[in-house]
Coordinates of C-alpha atoms in Angstrom, one line a residue:
Chain A
X206 CA 5.7 23.0 -25.2
X207 CA 6.0 24.2 -21.7
X208 CA 7.8 21.6 -19.7
X209 CA 10.8 20.4 -17.7
X210 CA 13.3 18.9 -20.0
X211 CA 16.2 16.6 -19.1
X212 CA 19.0 15.4 -21.2
X213 CA 20.1 12.8 -21.8
X214 CA 17.3 10.4 -21.3
X215 CA 19.6 7.4 -21.0
X216 CA 23.2 7.4 -19.9
X217 CA 25.5 4.3 -19.7
X218 CA 29.0 4.9 -18.5
X219 CA 31.9 3.2 -16.8
X220 CA 32.9 3.4 -13.2
X221 CA 35.2 6.3 -12.5
X222 CA 33.9 8.5 -15.2
X223 CA 32.5 12.0 -14.8
X224 CA 29.1 12.8 -16.3
X225 CA 26.6 15.6 -16.4
X226 CA 22.8 15.7 -16.6
X227 CA 21.1 18.8 -17.8
X228 CA 17.7 20.2 -16.9
X229 CA 15.8 23.1 -18.2
X230 CA 12.4 24.5 -17.5
X231 CA 10.5 27.0 -19.5
X232 CA 7.6 27.4 -17.1
X233 CA 9.0 30.5 -15.4
X234 CA 9.4 28.7 -12.1
X235 CA 11.6 30.0 -9.4
X236 CA 12.5 26.7 -7.8
X237 CA 14.2 23.6 -9.2
X238 CA 15.0 20.2 -7.7
X239 CA 16.9 17.0 -8.3
X240 CA 15.4 13.7 -7.1
X241 CA 16.9 10.2 -7.2
X242 CA 14.7 7.2 -7.8
X243 CA 16.4 4.0 -6.7
X244 CA 15.8 0.4 -7.8
X245 CA 12.9 0.1 -5.4
X246 CA 11.3 3.1 -7.1
X247 CA 11.6 5.3 -4.0
X248 CA 12.0 9.0 -4.7
X249 CA 14.3 11.0 -2.5
X250 CA 15.3 14.7 -2.7
X251 CA 18.9 15.5 -3.5
X252 CA 19.1 19.2 -4.0
X253 CA 16.8 22.2 -4.2
X254 CA 17.6 25.6 -5.7
X255 CA 15.4 28.8 -5.4
X256 CA 16.3 31.7 -7.6
X257 CA 19.7 30.1 -8.3
X258 CA 20.4 29.7 -4.6
X259 CA 20.9 26.3 -3.0
X260 CA 18.3 25.8 -0.2
X261 CA 18.3 22.0 0.3
X262 CA 21.3 19.8 0.2
X263 CA 20.6 16.3 1.4
X264 CA 23.2 13.9 2.5
X265 CA 24.6 13.0 -0.9
X266 CA 28.2 12.4 -1.6
X267 CA 30.2 15.5 -2.6
X268 CA 30.9 13.8 -5.9
X269 CA 27.5 15.2 -6.8
X270 CA 27.6 18.9 -7.6
X271 CA 24.5 20.8 -8.8
X272 CA 25.0 24.0 -10.8
X273 CA 22.3 26.6 -11.6
X274 CA 23.5 29.2 -14.1
X275 CA 20.1 30.8 -14.1
X276 CA 16.6 30.2 -12.8
X277 CA 15.6 28.1 -15.8
X278 CA 18.5 25.6 -15.6
X279 CA 19.7 23.2 -12.9
X280 CA 22.5 20.8 -14.0
X281 CA 23.8 17.9 -12.1
X282 CA 27.5 16.9 -12.4
X283 CA 28.7 13.6 -11.0
X284 CA 32.4 12.8 -10.5
X285 CA 34.0 9.4 -10.2
X286 CA 30.8 7.5 -10.9
X287 CA 30.2 4.3 -8.8
X288 CA 28.0 1.3 -9.4
X289 CA 25.6 2.5 -6.6
X290 CA 24.9 5.7 -8.5
X291 CA 22.8 3.7 -11.0
X292 CA 19.3 5.1 -10.7
X293 CA 16.8 7.3 -12.4
X294 CA 17.4 11.0 -11.8
X295 CA 14.5 13.3 -12.0
X296 CA 14.5 17.1 -12.3
X297 CA 11.5 19.1 -11.1
X298 CA 10.4 22.7 -10.8
X299 CA 7.8 24.6 -8.9
X300 CA 6.6 28.2 -9.3
X301 CA 7.6 29.1 -5.8
X302 CA 8.9 27.2 -2.8
X303 CA 5.4 26.2 -1.7
X304 CA 3.8 25.4 -5.1
X305 CA 3.1 22.1 -6.7
X306 CA 5.9 20.3 -8.6
X307 CA 6.3 19.6 -12.3
X308 CA 8.7 16.7 -13.1
X309 CA 10.9 16.0 -16.0
X310 CA 10.8 12.6 -17.7
X311 CA 13.9 11.4 -16.0
X312 CA 17.5 10.3 -16.8
X313 CA 18.2 6.6 -16.4
X314 CA 21.9 6.4 -15.4
X315 CA 23.6 3.0 -15.6
X316 CA 27.1 2.6 -14.3
X317 CA 28.9 -0.5 -15.5
Chain B
X75 CA 10.8 14.8 9.9
X76 CA 7.8 14.0 7.6
X77 CA 7.3 10.4 6.7
X78 CA 4.8 9.3 4.1
X79 CA 3.4 5.8 3.8
X80 CA 1.1 4.3 1.2
X81 CA -1.2 1.3 1.5
X82 CA -1.6 -1.0 -0.3
X83 CA 1.7 -1.4 -2.2
X84 CA -0.2 -3.0 -5.1
X85 CA -3.8 -3.2 -6.1
X86 CA -5.5 -5.1 -8.9
X87 CA -9.1 -4.4 -9.8
X88 CA -11.6 -5.1 -12.7
X89 CA -12.4 -2.3 -15.0
X90 CA -15.3 -0.1 -13.9
X91 CA -14.7 -0.5 -10.2
X92 CA -14.4 2.6 -7.9
X93 CA -11.3 2.4 -5.7
X94 CA -9.4 4.3 -3.0
X95 CA -5.7 4.7 -2.5
X96 CA -4.5 5.6 0.9
X97 CA -1.6 7.8 2.0
X98 CA -0.6 8.5 5.6
X99 CA 1.8 11.2 6.9
X100 CA 3.4 11.6 10.3
X101 CA 3.4 15.4 10.7
X102 CA 0.0 16.9 10.8
X103 CA 1.5 20.3 10.2
X104 CA 1.6 19.6 6.6
X105 CA 1.9 22.5 4.1
X106 CA 0.5 20.7 1.1
X107 CA 0.1 17.2 -0.4
X108 CA 0.4 16.2 -4.0
X109 CA -0.7 13.1 -5.8
X110 CA 1.3 11.9 -8.9
X111 CA 1.0 9.2 -11.4
X112 CA 4.1 7.4 -12.8
X113 CA 3.8 5.1 -15.8
X114 CA 6.6 2.4 -16.3
X115 CA 9.8 4.0 -17.5
X116 CA 8.2 7.5 -17.5
X117 CA 8.3 10.6 -15.4
X118 CA 5.8 11.8 -12.8
X119 CA 2.6 13.4 -13.8
X120 CA 0.9 15.7 -11.3
X121 CA -2.7 14.7 -10.6
X122 CA -3.9 16.9 -7.7
X123 CA -2.4 19.3 -5.2
X124 CA -4.2 19.9 -1.9
X125 CA -3.1 22.9 0.2
X126 CA -3.3 22.6 4.0
X127 CA -6.3 24.8 4.1
X128 CA -8.3 22.6 1.7
X129 CA -10.2 19.4 2.4
X130 CA -10.3 18.0 -1.1
X131 CA -9.6 18.6 -4.8
X132 CA -11.3 17.1 -7.8
X133 CA -10.2 16.5 -11.4
X134 CA -12.4 14.5 -13.7
X135 CA -12.8 11.0 -12.2
X136 CA -10.2 11.7 -9.5
X137 CA -10.9 13.1 -6.0
X138 CA -8.3 13.6 -3.4
X139 CA -9.0 14.4 0.2
X140 CA -6.8 15.7 3.0
X141 CA -7.4 15.1 6.8
X142 CA -4.6 16.7 8.7
X143 CA -5.9 15.7 12.1
X144 CA -5.7 12.0 11.3
X145 CA -2.6 12.4 9.0
X146 CA -4.3 10.9 6.0
X147 CA -5.0 11.6 2.4
X148 CA -7.0 9.4 0.0
X149 CA -7.2 9.3 -3.8
X150 CA -10.5 8.2 -5.1
X151 CA -10.7 6.9 -8.7
X152 CA -14.2 6.5 -10.1
X153 CA -15.1 4.0 -12.8
X154 CA -11.6 2.8 -13.2
X155 CA -10.2 2.1 -16.7
X156 CA -7.3 0.0 -18.0
X157 CA -5.6 3.3 -18.9
X158 CA -5.5 4.1 -15.1
X159 CA -2.9 1.4 -14.6
X160 CA 0.2 3.0 -13.2
X161 CA 2.0 3.7 -9.9
X162 CA 0.4 6.4 -7.8
X163 CA 2.6 8.4 -5.5
X164 CA 1.6 10.8 -2.8
X165 CA 4.1 13.4 -1.5
X166 CA 3.8 15.8 1.4
X167 CA 5.5 19.1 2.2
X168 CA 6.1 20.2 5.8
X169 CA 6.7 23.9 5.1
X170 CA 6.8 26.0 2.0
X171 CA 10.6 25.7 1.9
X172 CA 11.0 22.0 2.8
X173 CA 11.5 19.0 0.6
X174 CA 8.6 17.1 -0.9
X175 CA 8.6 13.7 0.8
X176 CA 7.3 10.8 -1.2
X177 CA 5.6 7.6 -0.2
X178 CA 6.7 4.3 -1.8
X179 CA 3.7 4.3 -4.1
X180 CA 0.7 2.0 -4.9
X181 CA 1.0 0.0 -8.1
X182 CA -2.5 -0.1 -9.6
X183 CA -3.6 -2.6 -12.3
X184 CA -7.0 -2.2 -13.9
X185 CA -8.0 -5.4 -15.7
X186 CA -10.2 -5.2 -18.8

């Protein structure tokens, strides 16, 4: 299946831990994104990569570090997790910078 | 900075009714606008993408329009069905390289 795949789907962890969320797309898209959906269901951009190059870096804590080893992958590493990091994190991709987006199914992160 | 607003926040209709969901954006120099559907606990499914040069797009029972001069987009759903129940999100892009800015969504319930 052609899709944007995120792992894990659910992640429960303790405060202070470091965790990673992986994202892969097999659509041949050039651009990938990370979005955060908070408890009020509002979606907000975190990062955007085009051809492995960071092009959007919103005001997120530097505990969040994206890594794009190639065009098909954009992973999100989070250090020293805090309670406020609990949210659903969505990966997305688009063919080019101006194209429509395809979203993954999300990773529900719960920090306890 | 683009801001996107959706009205109403929630809508409940009987099955078979035609309905309109509204989306407003602040910057008329919009590059494109995309409508998504999100089912509870799921990811986002792209419904329609309208480029700035287009006035509307249609897919099955869905029709989305774009009026840049008034800063509005509407999503028309014909002959609504219980399976249409979901949260509908609109999102606008200012330029090809900018972020996709989301509205807060309209939660639609279609009652059998």
